[in-house]
């Protein structure tokens, strides 16, 4: 890395490499006639030590930065790539590094761009941007070991910043590789002599990490949890998920997202798929383009006038972070145990429209236990005004639908028909009217309901739900949109049923006097397999998934289930490991009614025991040292017995010269040659980590007599 040694800058101009011309510059050293792979392998093997270590470190930095590309400004990603490529070219050419003033100028420009882009130099986004830039720019100053140490520790800090955005298993695995590679580079920097192999440095780094693994596990299990693991108050909300409003095409966009929204586990056999409706935002106000929750009803905290039928079903739900201050729970959930909410610092309340709202957005994974009634009746809210809002339509929009509804009401069969009769008629029209359920219906412009209902008849679940509700309102029947999720994956993973963002759904509710609000799902009329068997439409797969699906669909399904199982274990045993889990662990260890003092005592005891064990090991291991130094000490003692008085600073080559001066080149020749061979083994281009076996015995036999 431009000679990462303590005194690498002494006696030369800053940034000037001590190495000679690089073999990649085009020499006759590579045998003619070999294949391209052989030539490349030989050239890589002949790279100078500095160049090899620098390229390895640049690769590690690139790997560590890659997951941040989704969060970095485009200019930052481009500048980082340019700097890393430039530094790699300088390493290959053994060229001088740029001056410090040039690096400071680039850093000043980068800070200005960060300020323009983020409007601040503080906070998470600006901080991560500046950290990445500092990391890559510091590679232009790798003149000594101290510069490399700064890069290593910047790299370790950069690894931690990834968990500000995601704590997924994939990110954790990628960062584990980064930590191992950074430790390998750190080991290489502390092996300045010879040319140690990368695999040897990687093995030593892995061994050091494994030695610290027990302490890391103990800290993870017992260190006090002040809040949810990795949680930050300003952590970004979920990137995908339901919205507090609905425009045509919004749910279809979610249908292309295959990431899990939550996982659910039932006590006893699971309900049938057609009853798995997970209730999200309830939307009442329509401006002709977008549906929103009513501002008058949004802050209404009246409890629901719910009449459940039959026994409640208990279930457990593991919710991913979302962008809404609500819980998408199974209809109709009547109770949520407070423990899971308390661990996340949340409060939740059941509103009059069966929405479970929280006092702030759900920023962290949440594990809840709840109970729901599969059969229920929801009566009218307390005032007629709020019910009347459910028949309002914006003036001047969808005139053909209004005219159609008026003509329908004039027919004798529907003049005095109740809500159930009208809803059944609309569902029959959808079922037999030539409508098509599709993920890509195209864009509907002005008067979208008219265009969908009368002309194109192509749509996703929200098109059918919106048209159904607008038609009922035009017929003077109170109706509203409900968004949420419907169905699960067909196969559970370790007992957990996965609900994905692609299960996002929109359905309708209408008001029937005497029975209250009644669910109606127009999607079930046009595409019953979507609701009855949870078969959501799937977007076109990627290249790898598509190839696997063509060759072996069962293999693709198995790989997906295995990945879900690993993710489930990661979420359950790592990300959801909480204070209550710590206390449960102490109870299993025999501590009755554990509290913080018990947790602290156990942790302090383990740390004290680990410290005592480390001190004992250091005491036992104090005699150990570099095997080369031990060998040289034996050589000096052997020479002292032959009448020489070698100095502690004498290396093998200097000892050979002293031996020849004392006994003559002829008598001392064999032993002197052995010392020079040892010098080449230790300090040559391919320096070894350990001295050759049997060397000292052979050397002693070659020594001249005293």
XYZ file of C-alpha atoms in Angstrom:
706
model
C 0.000 0.000 0.000
C 2.832 2.338 -0.998
C 4.879 0.650 1.740
C 2.745 0.608 4.835
C 5.637 0.637 7.289
C 6.393 2.865 10.297
C 9.162 4.837 8.606
C 8.126 4.446 4.981
C 8.317 8.174 4.287
C 11.877 8.645 5.486
C 14.416 9.710 2.920
C 12.126 10.108 -0.092
C 9.673 12.523 -1.556
C 6.109 12.194 -0.282
C 4.056 9.806 -2.352
C 7.048 8.440 -4.280
C 7.088 4.653 -4.292
C 10.344 2.851 -3.543
C 9.515 -0.029 -5.855
C 10.887 -0.263 -9.334
C 8.979 -0.484 -12.604
C 5.934 -2.707 -12.403
C 5.958 -5.998 -14.350
C 2.565 -5.231 -15.886
C 4.239 -2.515 -17.891
C 5.067 -5.078 -20.591
C 8.152 -7.219 -20.244
C 9.443 -10.502 -21.639
C 9.050 -12.239 -18.300
C 5.741 -13.865 -19.252
C 6.257 -17.006 -21.364
C 5.078 -16.704 -24.930
C 2.405 -19.091 -26.081
C 0.551 -19.460 -22.801
C -3.161 -18.730 -22.602
C -4.632 -15.441 -21.414
C -5.598 -16.928 -18.034
C -2.054 -18.164 -17.437
C -0.615 -14.762 -18.375
C -3.010 -12.982 -16.011
C -2.272 -15.381 -13.157
C 1.480 -14.970 -13.595
C 1.222 -11.208 -13.781
C -0.908 -11.044 -10.643
C 1.566 -13.300 -8.854
C 4.412 -11.000 -9.843
C 2.780 -7.858 -8.532
C 4.899 -6.066 -5.930
C 3.764 -6.549 -2.340
C 2.707 -2.897 -2.031
C 0.601 -3.067 -5.180
C -1.082 -6.328 -4.218
C -2.008 -5.128 -0.719
C -3.269 -1.792 -2.029
C -5.485 -3.438 -4.653
C -6.841 -5.811 -2.020
C -7.715 -2.904 0.287
C -9.391 -1.017 -2.583
C -11.501 -4.102 -3.321
C -12.534 -4.315 0.336
C -13.520 -0.634 0.370
C -15.552 -1.085 -2.815
C -17.391 -4.076 -1.343
C -18.135 -2.138 1.856
C -19.481 0.883 -0.004
C -21.618 -1.025 -2.527
C -24.732 -1.495 -0.309
C -24.770 2.269 0.293
C -25.229 3.086 -3.404
C -29.023 3.075 -2.962
C -28.696 5.851 -0.346
C -25.804 7.927 -1.705
C -26.261 10.876 -4.085
C -25.341 10.021 -7.657
C -22.401 12.437 -7.661
C -20.974 10.800 -4.504
C -21.126 7.313 -6.026
C -19.492 8.577 -9.234
C -16.747 10.474 -7.362
C -16.010 7.438 -5.167
C -15.687 5.188 -8.216
C -13.354 7.666 -9.949
C -11.107 8.028 -6.894
C -10.873 4.276 -6.299
C -10.080 3.576 -9.952
C -7.504 6.376 -9.966
C -5.870 4.973 -6.823
C -5.779 1.488 -8.349
C -4.091 2.843 -11.473
C -1.469 4.642 -9.359
C -0.774 1.403 -7.499
C -0.360 -0.613 -10.699
C 1.937 2.006 -12.232
C 3.873 2.545 -8.958
C 3.276 6.253 -9.582
C 3.518 9.066 -7.011
C 0.438 9.855 -4.962
C -1.201 13.279 -5.422
C -0.202 16.103 -3.128
C -2.114 16.772 0.067
C -3.359 20.063 -1.372
C -5.028 18.217 -4.242
C -6.769 15.876 -1.782
C -7.891 18.838 0.353
C -9.286 20.554 -2.749
C -11.333 17.473 -3.695
C -12.550 17.147 -0.100
C -13.648 20.804 -0.075
C -15.622 20.333 -3.290
C -17.202 17.155 -1.901
C -18.217 18.924 1.325
C -19.808 21.706 -0.718
C -21.748 19.240 -2.843
C -22.902 17.444 0.303
C -24.126 20.729 1.760
C -25.995 21.539 -1.455
C -27.528 18.068 -1.728
C -28.469 17.461 1.928
C -28.815 21.108 3.046
C -26.639 20.252 6.062
C -23.406 18.559 7.038
C -25.048 16.928 10.055
C -27.502 14.058 10.292
C -27.534 10.541 8.967
C -27.613 11.104 5.197
C -24.963 13.844 5.172
C -22.834 11.961 7.688
C -22.806 8.746 5.666
C -22.024 10.670 2.480
C -19.065 12.434 4.084
C -17.824 9.195 5.681
C -17.758 7.439 2.299
C -15.893 10.368 0.753
C -13.367 10.510 3.592
C -12.814 6.780 3.218
C -12.046 6.882 -0.508
C -10.006 10.101 -0.334
C -7.863 8.706 2.472
C -6.678 5.991 0.073
C -4.818 8.778 -1.779
C -2.685 9.283 1.351
C -1.533 5.699 1.986
C 2.108 6.591 2.623
C 2.663 4.892 5.979
C 1.086 2.373 8.315
C -0.627 5.115 10.323
C -2.539 6.156 7.171
C -3.633 2.584 6.599
C -4.875 2.292 10.203
C -7.091 5.347 9.669
C -8.573 3.679 6.580
C -9.191 0.435 8.461
C -11.039 2.084 11.318
C -13.019 4.301 8.948
C -13.995 1.055 7.239
C -15.181 -0.516 10.502
C -17.249 2.584 11.248
C -18.674 2.536 7.714
C -19.761 -1.077 8.264
C -21.868 0.054 11.236
C -23.629 2.751 9.197
C -25.257 0.115 6.980
C -27.430 -0.939 9.908
C -28.922 2.559 10.035
C -30.751 1.628 6.821
C -31.297 -2.102 7.001
C -30.788 -4.909 9.494
C -31.626 -7.693 7.069
C -29.782 -10.991 6.964
C -28.306 -10.162 3.540
C -26.800 -6.887 4.782
C -25.455 -8.610 7.909
C -23.789 -11.321 5.787
C -22.251 -8.742 3.440
C -20.894 -6.739 6.377
C -19.490 -9.890 7.987
C -17.431 -10.389 4.821
C -16.352 -6.720 5.014
C -15.207 -7.073 8.624
C -13.234 -10.221 7.821
C -11.593 -8.551 4.816
C -10.759 -5.402 6.813
C -9.212 -7.552 9.558
C -7.186 -9.355 6.869
C -5.906 -6.028 5.544
C -5.092 -4.969 9.115
C -3.100 -8.175 9.631
C -1.197 -7.570 6.378
C -0.284 -4.062 7.522
C 1.304 -5.548 10.652
C 3.364 -8.035 8.622
C 5.717 -5.583 6.858
C 8.461 -8.104 6.058
C 8.410 -10.537 3.154
C 5.370 -11.415 1.084
C 2.802 -13.201 3.296
C 0.011 -14.886 1.367
C -3.475 -13.399 1.512
C -4.902 -16.738 2.627
C -2.502 -16.818 5.599
C -3.513 -13.306 6.648
C -7.200 -14.181 6.202
C -6.782 -17.302 8.354
C -5.094 -15.289 11.104
C -7.870 -12.657 10.956
C -10.543 -15.342 11.202
C -8.760 -16.920 14.169
C -8.596 -13.569 15.984
C -12.287 -12.936 15.323
C -13.249 -16.395 16.568
C -11.290 -15.818 19.772
C -13.453 -12.774 20.460
C -16.690 -14.532 19.495
C -17.608 -15.786 23.008
C -17.296 -12.289 24.445
C -19.383 -10.867 21.601
C -22.121 -13.454 22.196
C -22.136 -12.723 25.931
C -22.494 -8.989 25.317
C -25.286 -9.597 22.829
C -27.195 -11.810 25.249
C -26.734 -9.766 28.418
C -25.925 -6.150 27.576
C -28.927 -4.009 28.654
C -31.418 -3.187 25.933
C -32.427 0.460 26.236
C -34.621 0.289 23.136
C -35.257 -1.939 20.123
C -32.071 -3.402 18.665
C -30.445 -1.029 16.132
C -33.454 1.286 16.430
C -32.991 5.026 15.991
C -35.687 7.673 16.531
C -35.030 9.116 13.079
C -34.678 5.778 11.334
C -36.220 5.888 7.886
C -39.673 4.426 7.715
C -40.354 1.443 5.568
C -39.543 2.044 1.938
C -42.558 0.151 0.722
C -45.932 -0.559 2.161
C -49.442 0.762 2.313
C -50.122 4.445 2.016
C -52.586 6.650 3.826
C -54.216 7.385 0.472
C -55.086 5.552 -2.738
C -54.711 6.458 -6.390
C -55.416 4.043 -9.190
C -52.270 2.018 -9.754
C -50.912 2.431 -6.221
C -51.696 -1.080 -5.030
C -50.547 -2.513 -8.365
C -47.129 -0.964 -7.728
C -46.978 -2.788 -4.407
C -47.896 -6.029 -6.174
C -44.467 -5.972 -7.856
C -42.738 -5.875 -4.448
C -42.070 -9.365 -3.114
C -40.588 -8.344 0.245
C -42.358 -9.549 3.399
C -44.757 -7.114 5.069
C -45.283 -9.300 8.132
C -45.479 -12.909 9.284
C -48.320 -14.492 11.201
C -48.696 -17.671 13.245
C -52.045 -19.024 14.466
C -52.975 -21.066 17.471
C -54.538 -24.160 16.007
C -55.297 -24.644 12.317
C -55.099 -21.500 10.172
C -58.279 -19.869 8.822
C -59.129 -20.399 5.148
C -57.393 -17.971 2.758
C -60.637 -16.185 1.814
C -61.041 -15.012 5.406
C -57.524 -13.620 5.762
C -58.166 -9.882 5.423
C -55.653 -7.690 7.236
C -57.168 -4.261 7.744
C -55.228 -1.125 6.937
C -56.299 2.476 6.253
C -60.025 3.111 5.743
C -60.587 5.780 3.065
C -63.767 7.835 2.786
C -63.037 11.143 0.990
C -62.770 11.162 -2.814
C -61.710 14.177 -4.901
C -62.111 12.463 -8.269
C -58.491 11.342 -8.384
C -57.417 10.185 -4.922
C -59.021 8.592 -1.889
C -58.085 9.757 1.591
C -59.143 9.254 5.172
C -61.721 11.810 6.291
C -60.093 14.655 8.262
C -63.234 14.825 10.418
C -63.100 11.113 11.223
C -59.309 10.769 11.375
C -59.081 12.083 14.917
C -62.187 10.332 16.152
C -61.225 7.921 18.917
C -64.635 6.407 19.507
C -64.461 2.675 20.179
C -66.128 0.451 17.572
C -69.673 -0.723 18.062
C -68.560 -4.268 17.302
C -70.641 -7.381 17.836
C -68.392 -10.456 17.545
C -69.778 -13.923 16.902
C -68.111 -17.124 17.968
C -64.825 -17.641 19.811
C -61.797 -15.447 19.164
C -58.768 -16.772 17.278
C -55.396 -16.071 18.896
C -52.424 -15.351 16.682
C -48.907 -13.937 16.769
C -47.696 -11.360 14.266
C -44.179 -10.181 13.414
C -44.489 -6.849 11.597
C -41.769 -5.262 9.460
C -41.204 -1.478 9.758
C -43.871 0.515 7.903
C -44.523 4.088 6.924
C -47.857 4.383 8.751
C -48.892 4.877 12.360
C -51.140 1.841 12.259
C -51.124 -1.940 12.588
C -52.419 -4.094 9.693
C -54.146 -6.663 11.918
C -56.498 -9.471 11.049
C -60.186 -8.508 10.819
C -61.628 -8.148 13.374
C -58.884 -7.978 16.004
C -60.364 -6.952 19.338
C -57.349 -7.219 21.669
C -53.576 -6.792 21.431
C -51.322 -7.808 24.302
C -49.406 -4.708 25.460
C -45.997 -6.341 25.982
C -44.888 -6.177 22.358
C -46.069 -2.580 22.042
C -44.294 -1.565 25.243
C -40.989 -3.010 24.019
C -41.214 -0.782 20.953
C -42.398 2.240 22.960
C -45.747 2.308 21.152
C -49.347 2.760 22.180
C -52.203 1.460 20.019
C -55.949 1.999 20.097
C -58.839 0.379 18.220
C -60.856 3.012 16.386
C -64.547 2.986 15.464
C -63.786 1.753 11.901
C -61.743 -1.249 13.151
C -58.381 0.393 12.418
C -55.637 -0.139 14.955
C -53.772 3.188 15.131
C -50.500 3.863 16.935
C -49.208 7.082 18.444
C -46.308 7.179 15.963
C -45.147 5.292 12.857
C -43.880 1.764 13.358
C -40.142 2.280 12.801
C -38.917 -1.068 14.114
C -39.836 -4.697 13.791
C -42.738 -5.433 16.064
C -43.817 -8.728 17.535
C -47.398 -8.895 18.822
C -49.856 -11.379 20.205
C -53.498 -10.633 19.486
C -56.940 -12.197 19.134
C -59.532 -11.689 16.405
C -63.117 -12.730 15.711
C -63.583 -14.225 12.226
C -67.309 -13.337 12.309
C -68.431 -9.924 13.400
C -70.845 -7.068 12.893
C -69.865 -3.409 12.893
C -72.700 -1.003 13.645
C -73.096 2.607 12.586
C -70.925 5.259 14.228
C -72.705 7.453 16.684
C -73.819 10.303 14.401
C -75.606 10.426 11.056
C -73.242 13.120 9.724
C -70.284 10.748 9.594
C -72.441 8.173 7.780
C -73.577 10.812 5.292
C -69.966 11.538 4.325
C -69.853 8.027 2.869
C -72.192 8.926 -0.033
C -70.475 12.126 -1.165
C -68.955 12.294 -4.666
C -66.992 15.181 -6.205
C -69.071 17.237 -8.654
C -68.133 17.145 -12.319
C -66.375 13.775 -12.185
C -67.421 10.491 -13.822
C -70.707 11.806 -15.313
C -71.469 8.547 -17.149
C -71.407 6.589 -13.887
C -73.819 9.070 -12.302
C -76.169 8.857 -15.280
C -75.981 5.056 -15.266
C -76.815 4.914 -11.544
C -79.761 7.259 -12.039
C -81.098 5.092 -14.880
C -80.691 1.970 -12.733
C -82.662 3.518 -9.906
C -85.504 4.270 -12.323
C -85.923 0.595 -13.090
C -88.763 -0.875 -10.995
C -86.623 -3.760 -9.745
C -84.058 -1.364 -8.236
C -86.135 1.699 -7.384
C -86.429 0.734 -3.715
C -83.744 -1.911 -3.556
C -81.654 -2.106 -0.404
C -77.860 -2.018 -0.244
C -77.485 -5.816 -0.348
C -79.518 -6.083 -3.571
C -77.616 -3.280 -5.283
C -74.236 -4.651 -4.192
C -75.137 -8.120 -5.460
C -76.181 -6.630 -8.808
C -72.880 -4.760 -9.160
C -70.878 -7.884 -8.325
C -72.841 -9.855 -10.904
C -72.049 -7.202 -13.526
C -68.355 -7.440 -12.698
C -68.455 -11.246 -12.805
C -70.231 -11.479 -16.172
C -69.513 -8.140 -17.809
C -66.285 -8.977 -19.629
C -63.926 -7.471 -17.067
C -60.294 -8.615 -16.840
C -58.082 -8.713 -13.766
C -54.574 -7.560 -14.741
C -51.502 -6.095 -13.128
C -50.858 -3.723 -16.034
C -54.127 -2.115 -17.121
C -52.441 1.018 -18.398
C -52.936 4.581 -17.220
C -56.431 5.950 -16.652
C -56.614 9.706 -17.057
C -59.578 12.005 -16.311
C -62.846 10.338 -15.263
C -60.968 7.096 -14.657
C -63.993 5.291 -13.184
C -66.053 5.973 -16.324
C -63.230 4.763 -18.567
C -62.757 1.594 -16.535
C -66.430 0.734 -15.987
C -67.735 1.355 -19.492
C -64.780 1.197 -21.884
C -61.582 -0.668 -21.113
C -62.701 -3.001 -18.299
C -59.074 -3.758 -17.382
C -57.908 -3.291 -13.836
C -56.316 -4.425 -10.612
C -58.025 -4.758 -7.221
C -58.162 -1.002 -6.566
C -59.914 -0.349 -9.913
C -62.707 -2.749 -8.994
C -62.988 -1.507 -5.415
C -63.052 2.172 -6.454
C -65.602 1.630 -9.236
C -67.755 -0.482 -6.905
C -67.777 2.201 -4.181
C -68.401 5.062 -6.633
C -71.297 3.125 -8.154
C -72.837 2.462 -4.719
C -72.464 6.100 -3.722
C -74.054 7.160 -6.987
C -76.939 4.857 -5.970
C -77.074 6.692 -2.598
C -75.610 3.774 -0.623
C -72.915 4.632 1.976
C -69.667 2.920 0.984
C -65.936 3.261 1.548
C -62.555 1.846 0.482
C -60.515 -0.365 2.792
C -56.867 -1.062 2.003
C -54.680 -3.695 3.591
C -53.468 -7.189 2.761
C -55.296 -10.325 1.726
C -54.010 -13.893 1.903
C -50.589 -15.362 2.619
C -47.967 -17.497 0.926
C -49.343 -20.994 0.275
C -46.745 -22.737 2.465
C -45.695 -21.718 5.991
C -42.046 -21.357 7.017
C -41.402 -22.888 10.442
C -45.060 -22.398 11.298
C -45.139 -18.742 10.160
C -47.287 -17.673 7.212
C -45.625 -14.937 5.175
C -47.665 -11.944 4.002
C -45.789 -9.983 1.348
C -46.209 -6.503 -0.052
C -47.512 -8.259 -3.170
C -50.494 -9.335 -1.048
C -51.553 -5.688 -0.746
C -55.237 -5.406 -1.526
C -58.159 -3.019 -1.702
C -61.776 -3.945 -1.063
C -65.041 -2.196 -0.265
C -67.491 -1.881 2.597
C -71.084 -0.696 2.294
C -73.690 0.147 4.879
C -76.731 -2.081 5.228
C -79.274 -0.810 7.781
C -79.898 -3.385 10.464
C -76.605 -5.190 9.854
C -74.008 -2.422 9.766
C -70.911 -2.350 7.588
C -70.565 -5.291 5.214
C -67.417 -6.316 3.380
C -67.648 -6.700 -0.404
C -64.626 -7.701 -2.463
C -65.230 -7.098 -6.182
C -61.892 -8.792 -6.948
C -63.377 -12.088 -5.773
C -66.049 -11.710 -8.470
C -63.634 -11.190 -11.374
C -60.641 -13.230 -10.107
C -61.760 -15.619 -7.355
C -58.379 -17.383 -7.329
C -56.827 -14.148 -5.982
C -58.945 -14.337 -2.813
C -59.836 -18.006 -2.429
C -56.292 -19.342 -3.040
C -54.231 -16.164 -2.396
C -52.834 -16.328 -5.933
C -51.662 -12.783 -6.487
C -50.567 -11.730 -9.952
C -46.811 -11.972 -10.317
C -44.592 -9.547 -12.235
C -42.111 -10.843 -14.777
C -39.230 -12.551 -12.906
C -35.617 -11.453 -13.169
C -33.027 -13.207 -15.304
C -31.759 -15.642 -12.630
C -35.171 -16.357 -11.107
C -36.689 -16.757 -14.553
C -34.004 -19.242 -15.611
C -34.402 -21.240 -12.395
C -38.168 -21.179 -12.768
C -37.928 -22.547 -16.296
C -35.456 -25.295 -15.376
C -36.898 -26.325 -11.994
C -39.829 -24.438 -10.462
C -39.652 -26.699 -7.413
C -35.976 -25.800 -6.885
C -36.812 -22.106 -7.029
C -39.621 -22.606 -4.504
C -37.316 -24.614 -2.215
C -34.598 -21.966 -2.343
C -37.127 -19.294 -1.572
C -38.509 -21.231 1.418
C -35.005 -21.840 2.743
C -34.176 -18.148 2.472
C -37.426 -17.276 4.250
C -36.571 -19.751 6.995
C -33.168 -18.149 7.487
C -34.725 -14.682 7.498
C -37.317 -15.809 10.002
C -34.639 -17.160 12.331
C -32.619 -13.956 11.981
C -35.640 -11.787 12.779
C -36.799 -13.946 15.656
C -33.519 -14.707 17.433
C -31.413 -11.650 16.631
C -33.437 -8.582 15.664
C -36.278 -9.357 18.069
C -34.042 -10.292 20.987
C -35.349 -7.888 23.641
C -35.288 -7.151 27.361
C -37.964 -9.744 28.021
C -35.832 -12.300 26.126
C -32.891 -11.463 28.388
C -34.993 -11.973 31.528
C -36.375 -15.236 30.113
C -32.771 -16.414 29.568
C -31.927 -15.678 33.208
C -35.003 -17.599 34.327
C -33.834 -20.617 32.327
C -30.461 -20.285 34.071
C -32.182 -20.575 37.449
C -32.654 -16.923 38.457
C -36.133 -16.428 39.881
C -37.897 -13.128 39.100
C -34.847 -11.581 37.374
C -34.404 -7.824 37.108
C -31.733 -5.377 35.948
C -29.498 -6.041 38.944
C -29.417 -9.776 38.200
C -28.626 -9.055 34.562
C -25.812 -6.688 35.563
C -24.343 -9.161 38.055
C -24.252 -11.972 35.493
C -22.714 -9.703 32.845
C -20.071 -8.325 35.227
C -19.262 -11.849 36.396
C -18.771 -13.096 32.843
C -16.624 -10.091 31.885
C -14.504 -10.526 35.013
C -14.023 -14.220 34.278
C -13.093 -13.428 30.665
C -10.583 -10.780 31.824
C -9.027 -13.199 34.308
C -8.778 -15.891 31.632
C -7.143 -13.439 29.208
C -4.644 -12.331 31.882
C -3.800 -15.959 32.677
C -3.301 -16.744 29.027
C -1.030 -13.712 28.614
C 0.989 -14.801 31.671
C 1.346 -18.344 30.331
C 2.123 -17.087 26.833
C 4.682 -14.432 27.835
C 7.630 -16.573 26.716
C 6.366 -16.839 23.166
C 7.858 -14.622 20.459
C 8.534 -14.560 16.769
C 10.012 -17.984 15.765
C 12.533 -16.156 13.579
C 13.726 -14.174 16.595
C 14.039 -17.359 18.629
C 16.029 -18.963 15.841
C 18.369 -15.936 15.563
C 18.884 -16.010 19.326
C 19.990 -19.665 19.081
C 22.301 -18.750 16.177
C 23.919 -15.951 18.228
C 24.479 -18.280 21.172
C 26.049 -20.876 18.882
C 28.368 -18.247 17.369
C 29.266 -16.931 20.816
C 30.472 -20.423 21.723
C 32.738 -20.229 18.640
C 34.381 -17.069 19.948
C 32.241 -14.416 18.200
C 30.414 -11.653 20.062
C 27.390 -10.850 17.803
C 25.263 -7.782 18.518
C 21.480 -8.074 19.179
C 20.853 -6.009 16.039
C 22.832 -8.311 13.733
C 20.749 -10.066 11.114
C 21.670 -13.280 9.268
C 23.635 -11.465 6.551
C 25.690 -9.469 9.083
C 26.340 -12.610 11.110
C 27.634 -14.340 7.965
C 30.073 -11.466 7.391
C 31.312 -11.633 11.018
C 31.750 -15.401 10.770
C 33.811 -15.134 7.564
C 35.938 -12.346 9.040
C 36.694 -14.414 12.145
C 37.366 -17.851 10.546
C 38.099 -17.076 6.963
C 35.937 -17.558 3.848
C 37.024 -21.148 3.328
C 36.359 -22.517 6.825
C 33.254 -20.436 7.441
C 31.855 -20.739 3.916
C 29.222 -23.489 4.459
C 27.798 -21.838 7.602
C 27.892 -18.369 6.000
C 25.981 -19.669 2.970
C 23.355 -21.130 5.297
C 22.995 -17.743 7.021
C 22.572 -15.959 3.689
C 19.970 -18.528 2.612
C 18.121 -17.828 5.884
C 18.261 -14.098 5.140
C 16.702 -14.695 1.700
C 13.977 -16.900 3.190
C 13.075 -14.262 5.750
C 13.488 -11.014 3.858
C 13.207 -12.047 0.230
C 10.307 -11.479 -2.138
C 8.468 -14.618 -0.975
C 9.359 -14.328 2.722
C 8.131 -17.153 4.930
C 6.212 -16.744 8.180
C 8.039 -19.619 9.927
C 11.705 -20.758 9.655
C 12.366 -24.047 7.840
C 12.368 -27.175 9.979
C 15.811 -28.673 10.717
C 17.705 -25.581 9.580
C 19.490 -24.971 12.893
C 20.763 -28.538 13.178
C 22.197 -28.321 9.662
C 23.740 -24.905 10.414
C 25.420 -26.110 13.609
C 27.058 -29.014 11.752
C 28.534 -26.571 9.230
C 30.092 -24.273 11.837
C 33.892 -24.248 11.954
C 35.487 -25.504 15.132
C 36.422 -22.970 17.794
